[in-house]
Amino acid sequence: GLGAIPITQTLAADDIHCFCVASLSEALELRQAKITADILILGYTHPDDFPLLKQYNLIQTVLDYHYAQELNASRLKLRVHLKIDTGMHRQGERDDNFNAIKAILAMESLQIEGMYTHLAMADSIKEQDIEYTQMQLVHFSTLIARLQAEGSPSQLFMYKAAMESSTTVNSTITMPGQVSPSTALSIAGMFSPE
């Protein structure tokens, strides 16, 4: 609602190389605006549209094991990031489903470039919510360490992230890797002098 194209163009001019969107239609809108940076789709893309992921060089989120099977069955060698459910319980393969995660990593038609989790309560300063967020981060870090110990490819961990924009301003939370500051940018955009 705040103008994805002008915001993305401004950030791309400042050397930002990857953007996240909710849907394929939002990703295509950016591509049609000549945004050439990487674009990660956080939501579901229908199997009929998998060829568009390849055609427009988009990165699709693997939402769970069954969705990974659908993506893999396309045989398109799709770029993907694996979402891990560490406690948000909205999407993602559960962090304790280690065998399913290992099976996803072994799928031949998935070019897995990263993995992420979504923090459920990172915007709260309540002690129990901060503890819950830290628990999510421990689960995520433990999974990464276990995968590394078992020989998963190191490039998988080049892009690991915990996503919740408020985490970037909540000084009580320690973050690994990248973070998605989308809400913070949207709020900042509302107060832009332009």
PDB file of C-alpha atoms in Angstrom:
ATOM      1  CA  GLY A   1       0.000   0.000   0.000  1.00  0.00           C
ATOM      2  CA  LEU A   2       2.997   2.339   0.266  1.00  0.00           C
ATOM      3  CA  GLY A   3       4.309   1.822  -3.241  1.00  0.00           C
ATOM      4  CA  ALA A   4       6.362  -1.339  -3.655  1.00  0.00           C
ATOM      5  CA  ILE A   5       7.950  -0.179  -6.893  1.00  0.00           C
ATOM      6  CA  PRO A   6       9.332   3.199  -5.734  1.00  0.00           C
ATOM      7  CA  ILE A   7      10.488   1.719  -2.404  1.00  0.00           C
ATOM      8  CA  THR A   8      12.217  -1.179  -4.173  1.00  0.00           C
ATOM      9  CA  GLN A   9      13.817   1.104  -6.767  1.00  0.00           C
ATOM     10  CA  THR A  10      15.172   3.362  -4.004  1.00  0.00           C
ATOM     11  CA  LEU A  11      16.574   0.436  -2.024  1.00  0.00           C
ATOM     12  CA  ALA A  12      18.054  -1.176  -5.139  1.00  0.00           C
ATOM     13  CA  ALA A  13      19.833   2.103  -5.918  1.00  0.00           C
ATOM     14  CA  ASP A  14      21.343   1.861  -2.405  1.00  0.00           C
ATOM     15  CA  ASP A  15      22.823  -1.565  -3.225  1.00  0.00           C
ATOM     16  CA  ILE A  16      20.129  -3.791  -1.679  1.00  0.00           C
ATOM     17  CA  HIS A  17      20.248  -7.045  -3.644  1.00  0.00           C
ATOM     18  CA  CYS A  18      17.263  -9.081  -2.402  1.00  0.00           C
ATOM     19  CA  PHE A  19      13.617  -8.315  -1.729  1.00  0.00           C
ATOM     20  CA  CYS A  20      10.752 -10.286  -0.218  1.00  0.00           C
ATOM     21  CA  VAL A  21       7.161 -10.243  -1.401  1.00  0.00           C
ATOM     22  CA  ALA A  22       4.048 -12.118  -0.317  1.00  0.00           C
ATOM     23  CA  SER A  23       2.964 -13.501  -3.678  1.00  0.00           C
ATOM     24  CA  LEU A  24       3.884 -14.278  -7.253  1.00  0.00           C
ATOM     25  CA  SER A  25       1.776 -11.352  -8.495  1.00  0.00           C
ATOM     26  CA  GLU A  26       3.813  -8.937  -6.348  1.00  0.00           C
ATOM     27  CA  ALA A  27       7.057 -10.444  -7.653  1.00  0.00           C
ATOM     28  CA  LEU A  28       5.897 -10.085 -11.261  1.00  0.00           C
ATOM     29  CA  GLU A  29       4.943  -6.448 -10.599  1.00  0.00           C
ATOM     30  CA  LEU A  30       8.545  -5.763  -9.535  1.00  0.00           C
ATOM     31  CA  ARG A  31       9.990  -7.633 -12.515  1.00  0.00           C
ATOM     32  CA  GLN A  32       7.753  -5.646 -14.875  1.00  0.00           C
ATOM     33  CA  ALA A  33       9.183  -2.493 -13.255  1.00  0.00           C
ATOM     34  CA  LYS A  34      12.685  -3.698 -14.292  1.00  0.00           C
ATOM     35  CA  ILE A  35      13.765  -4.741 -10.778  1.00  0.00           C
ATOM     36  CA  THR A  36      16.526  -7.272 -11.482  1.00  0.00           C
ATOM     37  CA  ALA A  37      17.533  -8.034  -7.876  1.00  0.00           C
ATOM     38  CA  ASP A  38      16.655 -11.364  -6.271  1.00  0.00           C
ATOM     39  CA  ILE A  39      13.020 -11.614  -5.191  1.00  0.00           C
ATOM     40  CA  LEU A  40      11.896 -14.145  -2.576  1.00  0.00           C
ATOM     41  CA  ILE A  41       8.215 -15.090  -2.551  1.00  0.00           C
ATOM     42  CA  LEU A  42       7.165 -15.776   1.037  1.00  0.00           C
ATOM     43  CA  GLY A  43       3.763 -17.282   0.249  1.00  0.00           C
ATOM     44  CA  TYR A  44       2.272 -20.087  -1.815  1.00  0.00           C
ATOM     45  CA  THR A  45       2.623 -20.236  -5.588  1.00  0.00           C
ATOM     46  CA  HIS A  46       0.280 -22.619  -7.409  1.00  0.00           C
ATOM     47  CA  PRO A  47       2.005 -25.479  -9.284  1.00  0.00           C
ATOM     48  CA  ASP A  48       0.521 -24.225 -12.573  1.00  0.00           C
ATOM     49  CA  ASP A  49       2.631 -21.085 -12.087  1.00  0.00           C
ATOM     50  CA  PHE A  50       5.941 -22.824 -11.330  1.00  0.00           C
ATOM     51  CA  PRO A  51       7.207 -22.096 -14.876  1.00  0.00           C
ATOM     52  CA  LEU A  52       6.866 -18.364 -14.112  1.00  0.00           C
ATOM     53  CA  LEU A  53       9.220 -18.797 -11.155  1.00  0.00           C
ATOM     54  CA  LYS A  54      11.839 -20.098 -13.570  1.00  0.00           C
ATOM     55  CA  GLN A  55      11.066 -17.630 -16.364  1.00  0.00           C
ATOM     56  CA  TYR A  56      11.425 -14.575 -14.098  1.00  0.00           C
ATOM     57  CA  ASN A  57      14.294 -15.959 -11.970  1.00  0.00           C
ATOM     58  CA  LEU A  58      12.285 -15.790  -8.739  1.00  0.00           C
ATOM     59  CA  ILE A  59      12.995 -17.553  -5.449  1.00  0.00           C
ATOM     60  CA  GLN A  60      10.102 -19.553  -3.994  1.00  0.00           C
ATOM     61  CA  THR A  61       9.679 -20.380  -0.311  1.00  0.00           C
ATOM     62  CA  VAL A  62       9.397 -24.098   0.449  1.00  0.00           C
ATOM     63  CA  LEU A  63       6.447 -24.063   2.840  1.00  0.00           C
ATOM     64  CA  ASP A  64       6.699 -27.686   3.991  1.00  0.00           C
ATOM     65  CA  TYR A  65       7.723 -31.171   2.882  1.00  0.00           C
ATOM     66  CA  HIS A  66       4.644 -31.767   0.722  1.00  0.00           C
ATOM     67  CA  TYR A  67       5.066 -28.454  -1.082  1.00  0.00           C
ATOM     68  CA  ALA A  68       8.735 -29.306  -1.614  1.00  0.00           C
ATOM     69  CA  GLN A  69       7.616 -32.507  -3.326  1.00  0.00           C
ATOM     70  CA  GLU A  70       5.370 -30.488  -5.658  1.00  0.00           C
ATOM     71  CA  LEU A  71       8.171 -28.050  -6.494  1.00  0.00           C
ATOM     72  CA  ASN A  72      10.618 -30.907  -7.041  1.00  0.00           C
ATOM     73  CA  ALA A  73       8.173 -32.767  -9.301  1.00  0.00           C
ATOM     74  CA  SER A  74       8.229 -29.810 -11.708  1.00  0.00           C
ATOM     75  CA  ARG A  75      11.827 -30.760 -12.655  1.00  0.00           C
ATOM     76  CA  LEU A  76      12.500 -27.042 -13.310  1.00  0.00           C
ATOM     77  CA  LYS A  77      15.555 -26.628 -11.036  1.00  0.00           C
ATOM     78  CA  LEU A  78      13.832 -23.873  -9.080  1.00  0.00           C
ATOM     79  CA  ARG A  79      15.587 -21.462  -6.736  1.00  0.00           C
ATOM     80  CA  VAL A  80      14.120 -21.833  -3.243  1.00  0.00           C
ATOM     81  CA  HIS A  81      14.514 -20.903   0.411  1.00  0.00           C
ATOM     82  CA  LEU A  82      13.313 -23.348   3.054  1.00  0.00           C
ATOM     83  CA  LYS A  83      11.025 -21.943   5.743  1.00  0.00           C
ATOM     84  CA  ILE A  84      11.443 -23.553   9.157  1.00  0.00           C
ATOM     85  CA  ASP A  85       8.610 -23.449  11.699  1.00  0.00           C
ATOM     86  CA  THR A  86      10.207 -22.836  15.097  1.00  0.00           C
ATOM     87  CA  GLY A  87       7.005 -21.701  16.803  1.00  0.00           C
ATOM     88  CA  MET A  88       4.987 -19.344  14.603  1.00  0.00           C
ATOM     89  CA  HIS A  89       2.886 -22.323  13.422  1.00  0.00           C
ATOM     90  CA  ARG A  90       1.728 -20.602  10.248  1.00  0.00           C
ATOM     91  CA  GLN A  91       3.918 -22.111   7.526  1.00  0.00           C
ATOM     92  CA  GLY A  92       7.197 -23.945   7.319  1.00  0.00           C
ATOM     93  CA  GLU A  93       8.551 -27.398   8.009  1.00  0.00           C
ATOM     94  CA  ARG A  94       8.758 -27.929  11.773  1.00  0.00           C
ATOM     95  CA  ASP A  95      12.302 -27.724  13.095  1.00  0.00           C
ATOM     96  CA  ASP A  96      11.892 -31.088  14.869  1.00  0.00           C
ATOM     97  CA  ASN A  97      11.030 -32.880  11.585  1.00  0.00           C
ATOM     98  CA  PHE A  98      14.723 -33.403  10.884  1.00  0.00           C
ATOM     99  CA  ASN A  99      14.271 -36.298   8.454  1.00  0.00           C
ATOM    100  CA  ALA A 100      11.775 -34.308   6.365  1.00  0.00           C
ATOM    101  CA  ILE A 101      14.169 -31.356   6.271  1.00  0.00           C
ATOM    102  CA  LYS A 102      17.042 -33.607   5.205  1.00  0.00           C
ATOM    103  CA  ALA A 103      14.803 -35.102   2.491  1.00  0.00           C
ATOM    104  CA  ILE A 104      13.955 -31.622   1.208  1.00  0.00           C
ATOM    105  CA  LEU A 105      17.646 -30.725   1.072  1.00  0.00           C
ATOM    106  CA  ALA A 106      18.273 -33.835  -1.046  1.00  0.00           C
ATOM    107  CA  MET A 107      15.612 -33.056  -3.674  1.00  0.00           C
ATOM    108  CA  GLU A 108      17.355 -32.778  -7.037  1.00  0.00           C
ATOM    109  CA  SER A 109      15.166 -30.126  -8.662  1.00  0.00           C
ATOM    110  CA  LEU A 110      15.387 -27.694  -5.767  1.00  0.00           C
ATOM    111  CA  GLN A 111      18.241 -25.216  -5.770  1.00  0.00           C
ATOM    112  CA  ILE A 112      18.132 -24.407  -2.057  1.00  0.00           C
ATOM    113  CA  GLU A 113      19.865 -21.089  -1.425  1.00  0.00           C
ATOM    114  CA  GLY A 114      18.854 -20.363   2.147  1.00  0.00           C
ATOM    115  CA  MET A 115      16.518 -20.981   5.019  1.00  0.00           C
ATOM    116  CA  TYR A 116      14.575 -18.822   7.429  1.00  0.00           C
ATOM    117  CA  THR A 117      12.152 -18.828  10.322  1.00  0.00           C
ATOM    118  CA  HIS A 118       9.445 -16.376  11.340  1.00  0.00           C
ATOM    119  CA  LEU A 119       9.453 -15.044  14.882  1.00  0.00           C
ATOM    120  CA  ALA A 120       5.994 -15.068  16.433  1.00  0.00           C
ATOM    121  CA  MET A 121       6.372 -12.483  19.188  1.00  0.00           C
ATOM    122  CA  ALA A 122       9.500 -10.478  18.435  1.00  0.00           C
ATOM    123  CA  ASP A 123       7.583  -7.206  18.634  1.00  0.00           C
ATOM    124  CA  SER A 124       6.769  -7.704  22.304  1.00  0.00           C
ATOM    125  CA  ILE A 125       8.825  -6.504  25.264  1.00  0.00           C
ATOM    126  CA  LYS A 126       7.028  -8.832  27.715  1.00  0.00           C
ATOM    127  CA  GLU A 127       9.509 -11.135  29.407  1.00  0.00           C
ATOM    128  CA  GLN A 128       7.658 -14.352  28.460  1.00  0.00           C
ATOM    129  CA  ASP A 129       7.470 -13.243  24.803  1.00  0.00           C
ATOM    130  CA  ILE A 130      11.173 -12.378  24.714  1.00  0.00           C
ATOM    131  CA  GLU A 131      11.880 -15.838  26.163  1.00  0.00           C
ATOM    132  CA  TYR A 132       9.657 -17.401  23.483  1.00  0.00           C
ATOM    133  CA  THR A 133      11.508 -15.515  20.746  1.00  0.00           C
ATOM    134  CA  GLN A 134      14.869 -16.579  22.166  1.00  0.00           C
ATOM    135  CA  MET A 135      13.571 -20.178  22.251  1.00  0.00           C
ATOM    136  CA  GLN A 136      12.682 -19.908  18.556  1.00  0.00           C
ATOM    137  CA  LEU A 137      16.176 -18.620  17.782  1.00  0.00           C
ATOM    138  CA  VAL A 138      17.751 -21.469  19.764  1.00  0.00           C
ATOM    139  CA  HIS A 139      15.652 -24.009  17.828  1.00  0.00           C
ATOM    140  CA  PHE A 140      16.690 -22.426  14.532  1.00  0.00           C
ATOM    141  CA  SER A 141      20.386 -22.227  15.448  1.00  0.00           C
ATOM    142  CA  THR A 142      20.347 -25.802  16.774  1.00  0.00           C
ATOM    143  CA  LEU A 143      18.848 -27.055  13.519  1.00  0.00           C
ATOM    144  CA  ILE A 144      21.481 -25.211  11.476  1.00  0.00           C
ATOM    145  CA  ALA A 145      24.278 -26.602  13.642  1.00  0.00           C
ATOM    146  CA  ARG A 146      22.919 -30.140  13.299  1.00  0.00           C
ATOM    147  CA  LEU A 147      22.613 -29.823   9.523  1.00  0.00           C
ATOM    148  CA  GLN A 148      26.168 -28.467   9.305  1.00  0.00           C
ATOM    149  CA  ALA A 149      27.470 -31.275  11.518  1.00  0.00           C
ATOM    150  CA  GLU A 150      25.837 -33.828   9.232  1.00  0.00           C
ATOM    151  CA  GLY A 151      27.486 -32.338   6.152  1.00  0.00           C
ATOM    152  CA  SER A 152      24.800 -30.182   4.550  1.00  0.00           C
ATOM    153  CA  PRO A 153      26.300 -27.887   1.890  1.00  0.00           C
ATOM    154  CA  SER A 154      27.820 -24.740   3.369  1.00  0.00           C
ATOM    155  CA  GLN A 155      26.197 -22.454   0.751  1.00  0.00           C
ATOM    156  CA  LEU A 156      22.825 -23.330   2.281  1.00  0.00           C
ATOM    157  CA  PHE A 157      23.774 -21.302   5.316  1.00  0.00           C
ATOM    158  CA  MET A 158      24.959 -18.220   3.406  1.00  0.00           C
ATOM    159  CA  TYR A 159      21.398 -16.884   3.653  1.00  0.00           C
ATOM    160  CA  LYS A 160      19.867 -17.768   6.976  1.00  0.00           C
ATOM    161  CA  ALA A 161      17.463 -15.379   8.572  1.00  0.00           C
ATOM    162  CA  ALA A 162      14.961 -14.844  11.314  1.00  0.00           C
ATOM    163  CA  MET A 163      12.137 -12.720  10.001  1.00  0.00           C
ATOM    164  CA  GLU A 164      10.275 -10.071  11.945  1.00  0.00           C
ATOM    165  CA  SER A 165      11.014  -6.435  11.384  1.00  0.00           C
ATOM    166  CA  SER A 166      10.501  -5.355  14.968  1.00  0.00           C
ATOM    167  CA  THR A 167      13.439  -7.567  15.939  1.00  0.00           C
ATOM    168  CA  THR A 168      15.749  -5.053  14.280  1.00  0.00           C
ATOM    169  CA  VAL A 169      14.751  -2.442  16.848  1.00  0.00           C
ATOM    170  CA  ASN A 170      14.154  -4.669  19.895  1.00  0.00           C
ATOM    171  CA  SER A 171      17.533  -4.543  21.633  1.00  0.00           C
ATOM    172  CA  THR A 172      16.649  -7.448  23.937  1.00  0.00           C
ATOM    173  CA  ILE A 173      16.820  -9.970  21.064  1.00  0.00           C
ATOM    174  CA  THR A 174      20.025 -11.280  19.513  1.00  0.00           C
ATOM    175  CA  MET A 175      19.656 -12.123  15.811  1.00  0.00           C
ATOM    176  CA  PRO A 176      21.558 -14.524  13.550  1.00  0.00           C
ATOM    177  CA  GLY A 177      22.094 -13.648   9.883  1.00  0.00           C
ATOM    178  CA  GLN A 178      19.667 -11.400   8.040  1.00  0.00           C
ATOM    179  CA  VAL A 179      16.398  -9.925   9.212  1.00  0.00           C
ATOM    180  CA  SER A 180      13.408  -8.651   7.262  1.00  0.00           C
ATOM    181  CA  PRO A 181      12.700  -5.024   8.221  1.00  0.00           C
ATOM    182  CA  SER A 182       9.592  -4.757   6.022  1.00  0.00           C
ATOM    183  CA  THR A 183       7.177  -3.426   8.628  1.00  0.00           C
ATOM    184  CA  ALA A 184       9.767  -0.979   9.914  1.00  0.00           C
ATOM    185  CA  LEU A 185      10.360   0.287   6.379  1.00  0.00           C
ATOM    186  CA  SER A 186       6.617   0.599   5.798  1.00  0.00           C
ATOM    187  CA  ILE A 187       6.183   2.611   8.971  1.00  0.00           C
ATOM    188  CA  ALA A 188       9.155   4.792   8.086  1.00  0.00           C
ATOM    189  CA  GLY A 189       7.633   5.304   4.627  1.00  0.00           C
ATOM    190  CA  MET A 190       4.434   6.631   6.159  1.00  0.00           C
ATOM    191  CA  PHE A 191       6.424   9.421   7.796  1.00  0.00           C
ATOM    192  CA  SER A 192       8.564  10.217   4.767  1.00  0.00           C
ATOM    193  CA  PRO A 193       8.608  13.946   3.959  1.00  0.00           C
ATOM    194  CA  GLU A 194       7.599  13.231   0.367  1.00  0.00           C
TER     195      GLU A 194
END
